[in-house]
Amino acid sequence: MQDEPTPTELVKAVADFLRSEIVPAIKGHNAFKLRVGINALDLVTRQLAMEGPSDAAEAVRLKAMLGIDGSLQELNRALAEKIAKGEVDLNTPGLKEHLWQTTMDKLAVDQPNYGSYKRELGKGASDN
């Protein structure tokens, strides 16, 4: 493993270079495709920065709610099965808050400039 630059720093540097140096020189449909590529690099940068902490917090919430241990994928599968069987619903303590926080964490990576996401940042799950 390399010390510096980190993968996050490398991806961000490429996106910043493309945005500042290459985008101004490209026109038309190729400029659009370049911006799509830059947006994908920006998304990867956010995911690299946020995925670990948000996944860890999600796993903690799921373990507490379900009373079992496992990988995040296993815990989500168990939750989905309980929901499908009707064993868990929005009246289950912690579920609504868990779903809300998980959605907000995913939006922070995928759509941080989405108007509804920005509007909801100041609200808690209990307001929803």
JSON list of C-alpha atoms in Angstrom, two decimals:
[
{"chain": "A", "resi": 1, "resn": "MET", "atom": "CA", "xyz": [0.00, 0.00, 0.00]},
{"chain": "A", "resi": 2, "resn": "GLN", "atom": "CA", "xyz": [1.26, 3.46, -0.86]},
{"chain": "A", "resi": 3, "resn": "ASP", "atom": "CA", "xyz": [1.35, 6.23, 1.73]},
{"chain": "A", "resi": 4, "resn": "GLU", "atom": "CA", "xyz": [0.63, 9.26, -0.43]},
{"chain": "A", "resi": 5, "resn": "PRO", "atom": "CA", "xyz": [-1.14, 10.26, -2.50]},
{"chain": "A", "resi": 6, "resn": "THR", "atom": "CA", "xyz": [-4.15, 8.25, -1.40]},
{"chain": "A", "resi": 7, "resn": "PRO", "atom": "CA", "xyz": [-6.55, 6.77, -3.96]},
{"chain": "A", "resi": 8, "resn": "THR", "atom": "CA", "xyz": [-9.05, 9.49, -3.00]},
{"chain": "A", "resi": 9, "resn": "GLU", "atom": "CA", "xyz": [-6.46, 12.20, -3.61]},
{"chain": "A", "resi": 10, "resn": "LEU", "atom": "CA", "xyz": [-5.47, 10.68, -6.96]},
{"chain": "A", "resi": 11, "resn": "VAL", "atom": "CA", "xyz": [-9.03, 10.43, -8.26]},
{"chain": "A", "resi": 12, "resn": "LYS", "atom": "CA", "xyz": [-9.80, 13.97, -7.07]},
{"chain": "A", "resi": 13, "resn": "ALA", "atom": "CA", "xyz": [-6.64, 15.31, -8.74]},
{"chain": "A", "resi": 14, "resn": "VAL", "atom": "CA", "xyz": [-7.60, 13.72, -12.07]},
{"chain": "A", "resi": 15, "resn": "ALA", "atom": "CA", "xyz": [-11.15, 15.11, -11.86]},
{"chain": "A", "resi": 16, "resn": "ASP", "atom": "CA", "xyz": [-9.86, 18.58, -10.96]},
{"chain": "A", "resi": 17, "resn": "PHE", "atom": "CA", "xyz": [-7.33, 18.49, -13.82]},
{"chain": "A", "resi": 18, "resn": "LEU", "atom": "CA", "xyz": [-9.94, 17.44, -16.35]},
{"chain": "A", "resi": 19, "resn": "ARG", "atom": "CA", "xyz": [-12.39, 20.05, -15.07]},
{"chain": "A", "resi": 20, "resn": "SER", "atom": "CA", "xyz": [-9.93, 22.95, -15.14]},
{"chain": "A", "resi": 21, "resn": "GLU", "atom": "CA", "xyz": [-7.63, 22.08, -18.05]},
{"chain": "A", "resi": 22, "resn": "ILE", "atom": "CA", "xyz": [-9.51, 19.88, -20.50]},
{"chain": "A", "resi": 23, "resn": "VAL", "atom": "CA", "xyz": [-13.20, 20.81, -20.27]},
{"chain": "A", "resi": 24, "resn": "PRO", "atom": "CA", "xyz": [-12.62, 24.38, -21.54]},
{"chain": "A", "resi": 25, "resn": "ALA", "atom": "CA", "xyz": [-10.95, 22.99, -24.68]},
{"chain": "A", "resi": 26, "resn": "ILE", "atom": "CA", "xyz": [-13.68, 20.46, -25.54]},
{"chain": "A", "resi": 27, "resn": "LYS", "atom": "CA", "xyz": [-16.98, 21.39, -27.19]},
{"chain": "A", "resi": 28, "resn": "GLY", "atom": "CA", "xyz": [-20.25, 19.74, -28.08]},
{"chain": "A", "resi": 29, "resn": "HIS", "atom": "CA", "xyz": [-21.16, 16.16, -27.28]},
{"chain": "A", "resi": 30, "resn": "ASN", "atom": "CA", "xyz": [-17.58, 15.29, -26.31]},
{"chain": "A", "resi": 31, "resn": "ALA", "atom": "CA", "xyz": [-17.70, 18.01, -23.63]},
{"chain": "A", "resi": 32, "resn": "PHE", "atom": "CA", "xyz": [-20.88, 16.44, -22.29]},
{"chain": "A", "resi": 33, "resn": "LYS", "atom": "CA", "xyz": [-19.29, 12.97, -22.19]},
{"chain": "A", "resi": 34, "resn": "LEU", "atom": "CA", "xyz": [-16.24, 14.43, -20.45]},
{"chain": "A", "resi": 35, "resn": "ARG", "atom": "CA", "xyz": [-18.43, 16.07, -17.79]},
{"chain": "A", "resi": 36, "resn": "VAL", "atom": "CA", "xyz": [-20.20, 12.73, -17.24]},
{"chain": "A", "resi": 37, "resn": "GLY", "atom": "CA", "xyz": [-16.79, 11.12, -16.71]},
{"chain": "A", "resi": 38, "resn": "ILE", "atom": "CA", "xyz": [-15.75, 13.86, -14.29]},
{"chain": "A", "resi": 39, "resn": "ASN", "atom": "CA", "xyz": [-19.00, 13.41, -12.36]},
{"chain": "A", "resi": 40, "resn": "ALA", "atom": "CA", "xyz": [-18.23, 9.69, -12.08]},
{"chain": "A", "resi": 41, "resn": "LEU", "atom": "CA", "xyz": [-14.77, 10.48, -10.72]},
{"chain": "A", "resi": 42, "resn": "ASP", "atom": "CA", "xyz": [-16.31, 12.90, -8.21]},
{"chain": "A", "resi": 43, "resn": "LEU", "atom": "CA", "xyz": [-18.74, 10.17, -7.12]},
{"chain": "A", "resi": 44, "resn": "VAL", "atom": "CA", "xyz": [-15.87, 7.69, -6.65]},
{"chain": "A", "resi": 45, "resn": "THR", "atom": "CA", "xyz": [-14.00, 10.28, -4.57]},
{"chain": "A", "resi": 46, "resn": "ARG", "atom": "CA", "xyz": [-17.01, 10.75, -2.29]},
{"chain": "A", "resi": 47, "resn": "GLN", "atom": "CA", "xyz": [-17.56, 7.01, -2.04]},
{"chain": "A", "resi": 48, "resn": "LEU", "atom": "CA", "xyz": [-13.94, 6.35, -1.09]},
{"chain": "A", "resi": 49, "resn": "ALA", "atom": "CA", "xyz": [-14.14, 9.04, 1.58]},
{"chain": "A", "resi": 50, "resn": "MET", "atom": "CA", "xyz": [-17.54, 8.16, 3.05]},
{"chain": "A", "resi": 51, "resn": "GLU", "atom": "CA", "xyz": [-18.15, 4.46, 2.45]},
{"chain": "A", "resi": 52, "resn": "GLY", "atom": "CA", "xyz": [-16.21, 3.09, 5.42]},
{"chain": "A", "resi": 53, "resn": "PRO", "atom": "CA", "xyz": [-17.80, 5.24, 8.13]},
{"chain": "A", "resi": 54, "resn": "SER", "atom": "CA", "xyz": [-21.33, 5.04, 6.72]},
{"chain": "A", "resi": 55, "resn": "ASP", "atom": "CA", "xyz": [-21.14, 1.26, 6.19]},
{"chain": "A", "resi": 56, "resn": "ALA", "atom": "CA", "xyz": [-19.84, 0.79, 9.73]},
{"chain": "A", "resi": 57, "resn": "ALA", "atom": "CA", "xyz": [-22.64, 2.91, 11.19]},
{"chain": "A", "resi": 58, "resn": "GLU", "atom": "CA", "xyz": [-25.22, 1.05, 9.09]},
{"chain": "A", "resi": 59, "resn": "ALA", "atom": "CA", "xyz": [-23.92, -2.30, 10.33]},
{"chain": "A", "resi": 60, "resn": "VAL", "atom": "CA", "xyz": [-24.08, -1.13, 13.96]},
{"chain": "A", "resi": 61, "resn": "ARG", "atom": "CA", "xyz": [-27.70, -0.02, 13.50]},
{"chain": "A", "resi": 62, "resn": "LEU", "atom": "CA", "xyz": [-28.65, -3.30, 11.84]},
{"chain": "A", "resi": 63, "resn": "LYS", "atom": "CA", "xyz": [-26.94, -5.46, 14.47]},
{"chain": "A", "resi": 64, "resn": "ALA", "atom": "CA", "xyz": [-28.74, -3.57, 17.24]},
{"chain": "A", "resi": 65, "resn": "MET", "atom": "CA", "xyz": [-32.11, -3.79, 15.51]},
{"chain": "A", "resi": 66, "resn": "LEU", "atom": "CA", "xyz": [-31.86, -7.41, 14.37]},
{"chain": "A", "resi": 67, "resn": "GLY", "atom": "CA", "xyz": [-29.90, -8.80, 17.31]},
{"chain": "A", "resi": 68, "resn": "ILE", "atom": "CA", "xyz": [-27.57, -10.76, 15.02]},
{"chain": "A", "resi": 69, "resn": "ASP", "atom": "CA", "xyz": [-24.04, -10.42, 13.72]},
{"chain": "A", "resi": 70, "resn": "GLY", "atom": "CA", "xyz": [-22.81, -10.64, 10.14]},
{"chain": "A", "resi": 71, "resn": "SER", "atom": "CA", "xyz": [-21.47, -8.72, 7.19]},
{"chain": "A", "resi": 72, "resn": "LEU", "atom": "CA", "xyz": [-23.34, -5.65, 6.02]},
{"chain": "A", "resi": 73, "resn": "GLN", "atom": "CA", "xyz": [-24.66, -7.63, 3.05]},
{"chain": "A", "resi": 74, "resn": "GLU", "atom": "CA", "xyz": [-25.87, -10.45, 5.33]},
{"chain": "A", "resi": 75, "resn": "LEU", "atom": "CA", "xyz": [-27.50, -7.99, 7.72]},
{"chain": "A", "resi": 76, "resn": "ASN", "atom": "CA", "xyz": [-29.31, -6.20, 4.90]},
{"chain": "A", "resi": 77, "resn": "ARG", "atom": "CA", "xyz": [-30.47, -9.53, 3.50]},
{"chain": "A", "resi": 78, "resn": "ALA", "atom": "CA", "xyz": [-31.80, -10.51, 6.95]},
{"chain": "A", "resi": 79, "resn": "LEU", "atom": "CA", "xyz": [-33.62, -7.19, 7.27]},
{"chain": "A", "resi": 80, "resn": "ALA", "atom": "CA", "xyz": [-35.16, -7.58, 3.81]},
{"chain": "A", "resi": 81, "resn": "GLU", "atom": "CA", "xyz": [-36.33, -11.10, 4.67]},
{"chain": "A", "resi": 82, "resn": "LYS", "atom": "CA", "xyz": [-37.92, -9.91, 7.92]},
{"chain": "A", "resi": 83, "resn": "ILE", "atom": "CA", "xyz": [-39.68, -7.09, 6.09]},
{"chain": "A", "resi": 84, "resn": "ALA", "atom": "CA", "xyz": [-40.91, -9.50, 3.40]},
{"chain": "A", "resi": 85, "resn": "LYS", "atom": "CA", "xyz": [-42.27, -11.87, 6.06]},
{"chain": "A", "resi": 86, "resn": "GLY", "atom": "CA", "xyz": [-44.00, -9.03, 7.88]},
{"chain": "A", "resi": 87, "resn": "GLU", "atom": "CA", "xyz": [-41.86, -9.53, 10.99]},
{"chain": "A", "resi": 88, "resn": "VAL", "atom": "CA", "xyz": [-40.53, -5.97, 10.74]},
{"chain": "A", "resi": 89, "resn": "ASP", "atom": "CA", "xyz": [-42.33, -2.83, 9.63]},
{"chain": "A", "resi": 90, "resn": "LEU", "atom": "CA", "xyz": [-42.13, 0.93, 10.12]},
{"chain": "A", "resi": 91, "resn": "ASN", "atom": "CA", "xyz": [-43.52, 0.50, 13.64]},
{"chain": "A", "resi": 92, "resn": "THR", "atom": "CA", "xyz": [-40.45, -1.55, 14.58]},
{"chain": "A", "resi": 93, "resn": "PRO", "atom": "CA", "xyz": [-38.28, 0.58, 16.87]},
{"chain": "A", "resi": 94, "resn": "GLY", "atom": "CA", "xyz": [-35.34, 2.01, 14.98]},
{"chain": "A", "resi": 95, "resn": "LEU", "atom": "CA", "xyz": [-36.34, 0.89, 11.49]},
{"chain": "A", "resi": 96, "resn": "LYS", "atom": "CA", "xyz": [-37.64, 4.21, 10.22]},
{"chain": "A", "resi": 97, "resn": "GLU", "atom": "CA", "xyz": [-34.58, 6.04, 11.57]},
{"chain": "A", "resi": 98, "resn": "HIS", "atom": "CA", "xyz": [-32.26, 3.40, 10.12]},
{"chain": "A", "resi": 99, "resn": "LEU", "atom": "CA", "xyz": [-33.82, 3.60, 6.67]},
{"chain": "A", "resi": 100, "resn": "TRP", "atom": "CA", "xyz": [-33.73, 7.40, 6.75]},
{"chain": "A", "resi": 101, "resn": "GLN", "atom": "CA", "xyz": [-30.08, 7.57, 7.79]},
{"chain": "A", "resi": 102, "resn": "THR", "atom": "CA", "xyz": [-29.05, 4.93, 5.26]},
{"chain": "A", "resi": 103, "resn": "THR", "atom": "CA", "xyz": [-30.81, 6.88, 2.51]},
{"chain": "A", "resi": 104, "resn": "MET", "atom": "CA", "xyz": [-29.18, 10.14, 3.57]},
{"chain": "A", "resi": 105, "resn": "ASP", "atom": "CA", "xyz": [-25.75, 8.48, 3.66]},
{"chain": "A", "resi": 106, "resn": "LYS", "atom": "CA", "xyz": [-26.26, 7.13, 0.14]},
{"chain": "A", "resi": 107, "resn": "LEU", "atom": "CA", "xyz": [-27.43, 10.51, -1.15]},
{"chain": "A", "resi": 108, "resn": "ALA", "atom": "CA", "xyz": [-24.35, 12.16, 0.38]},
{"chain": "A", "resi": 109, "resn": "VAL", "atom": "CA", "xyz": [-22.27, 10.05, -2.01]},
{"chain": "A", "resi": 110, "resn": "ASP", "atom": "CA", "xyz": [-24.54, 9.84, -5.03]},
{"chain": "A", "resi": 111, "resn": "GLN", "atom": "CA", "xyz": [-26.39, 13.19, -5.12]},
{"chain": "A", "resi": 112, "resn": "PRO", "atom": "CA", "xyz": [-24.94, 15.68, -2.59]},
{"chain": "A", "resi": 113, "resn": "ASN", "atom": "CA", "xyz": [-26.32, 18.65, -4.55]},
{"chain": "A", "resi": 114, "resn": "TYR", "atom": "CA", "xyz": [-29.84, 17.23, -4.86]},
{"chain": "A", "resi": 115, "resn": "GLY", "atom": "CA", "xyz": [-32.24, 19.91, -3.63]},
{"chain": "A", "resi": 116, "resn": "SER", "atom": "CA", "xyz": [-34.37, 17.62, -1.48]},
{"chain": "A", "resi": 117, "resn": "TYR", "atom": "CA", "xyz": [-31.26, 16.10, 0.10]},
{"chain": "A", "resi": 118, "resn": "LYS", "atom": "CA", "xyz": [-29.90, 19.53, 0.98]},
{"chain": "A", "resi": 119, "resn": "ARG", "atom": "CA", "xyz": [-33.26, 20.57, 2.39]},
{"chain": "A", "resi": 120, "resn": "GLU", "atom": "CA", "xyz": [-33.44, 17.47, 4.59]},
{"chain": "A", "resi": 121, "resn": "LEU", "atom": "CA", "xyz": [-29.90, 17.71, 5.96]},
{"chain": "A", "resi": 122, "resn": "GLY", "atom": "CA", "xyz": [-31.07, 19.92, 8.78]},
{"chain": "A", "resi": 123, "resn": "LYS", "atom": "CA", "xyz": [-33.94, 17.61, 9.71]},
{"chain": "A", "resi": 124, "resn": "GLY", "atom": "CA", "xyz": [-33.76, 14.40, 11.71]},
{"chain": "A", "resi": 125, "resn": "ALA", "atom": "CA", "xyz": [-35.49, 11.11, 11.00]},
{"chain": "A", "resi": 126, "resn": "SER", "atom": "CA", "xyz": [-38.06, 11.94, 13.67]},
{"chain": "A", "resi": 127, "resn": "ASP", "atom": "CA", "xyz": [-39.27, 14.84, 11.52]},
{"chain": "A", "resi": 128, "resn": "ASN", "atom": "CA", "xyz": [-40.05, 12.50, 8.62]}
]
